């Protein structure tokens, strides 16, 4: 499906957005009434004789138009239409492009018979192409980076393990002119990343620490991004139930997000320096698996009592965060992305990313960027009483809380233990456990990975001055 920005050329089905209050003024209001069309959000009505598809929107906002566009595309793909056109302007072009690309996303790698839709061309009609060309290109870059992220997350664990993820990162670096450094297990041992190495010990795939860097001249800011890259999580010896292991290919979504973000930033040519760090590990079982009751020594030097091997992502992130802070001295911002806890879904539901950190101002800036980008975020508050629940009687810290409450926050507080004092106000932790993957379509998300984090972080980086 090709999407082109054109200057007032009508070709194929015309797509219109309509609010309830506007039905009475529509030239085919009688036909719409007979069809029972009430302009409810995301509802559609084909006026076949006129080659028009009418889509209901609750309000004339980016959010309403984005989801309605996705619904319109689904209806078009199920029709006999070979082409369709949308009228765009500077207010709605980003929403329409995202609705088309994200809502039209399909992951068909493992389908032996791929269905071919008749819809081949989408035309975005405007009065003056030069005024919208940049906005169009930028929207396409961000949407395609989100789909790039989705593709990696959706890839089966036997095809996307630490070694193949490292190879993918190398290819991305080559294509986008990024610096690339990959640490194998020998290098990780030299770096004293014993917590990370313990998690991957039982896997036949060696663990990797991936570092990509985008360094434009005269960069205004330096950003360090860290992603949890559990290419598969069985739970280790604290084995997950069988039903919970299904979809655990998505436990690498944080890593995939930071790769998607640096892809978008480099293609947008933003004047910010971005470093993406990925801890790529597979958590498996076997005679060499790390165990509950083990005490691990982190790269920072703190000892960690293991009481649950399914709380493994935080062990990987502890070492990667420490490595990132030593590699990128004095960053302006430090962000980590991780499918860290099911508790975050209990707290916020499956659609919302949990945001944790010490700076209220930074959390507010992220919330603003997320709202603009069309992603949902919500802050979860730290407090000293929950921090006490990570106390260990035999080590410096325990990898799980001693109480079954506030699990998302205690996981964030565990990571906080590995943030240097000078970076505390610059750091935020994003728990994308709920928002990164869905088995029920919502908004512009189809079954599978959503690409959570790519759009709102790119929006935030674009807003930096």
CSV table of C-alpha atoms in Angstrom, one decimal, residues 31 101 112 164 186 207 264 289 315 395 417:
chain,number,residue,atom,x,y,z
A,31,UNK,CA,-29.0,8.3,2.9
A,101,UNK,CA,0.6,3.3,8.8
A,112,UNK,CA,2.5,-19.3,4.4
A,164,UNK,CA,20.3,-12.1,16.1
A,186,UNK,CA,33.8,-12.2,27.6
A,207,UNK,CA,24.1,-12.5,26.2
A,264,UNK,CA,13.5,7.8,14.2
A,289,UNK,CA,20.5,-21.7,35.7
A,315,UNK,CA,18.9,-7.6,37.3
A,395,UNK,CA,22.8,-8.9,50.9
A,417,UNK,CA,19.3,1.9,43.6
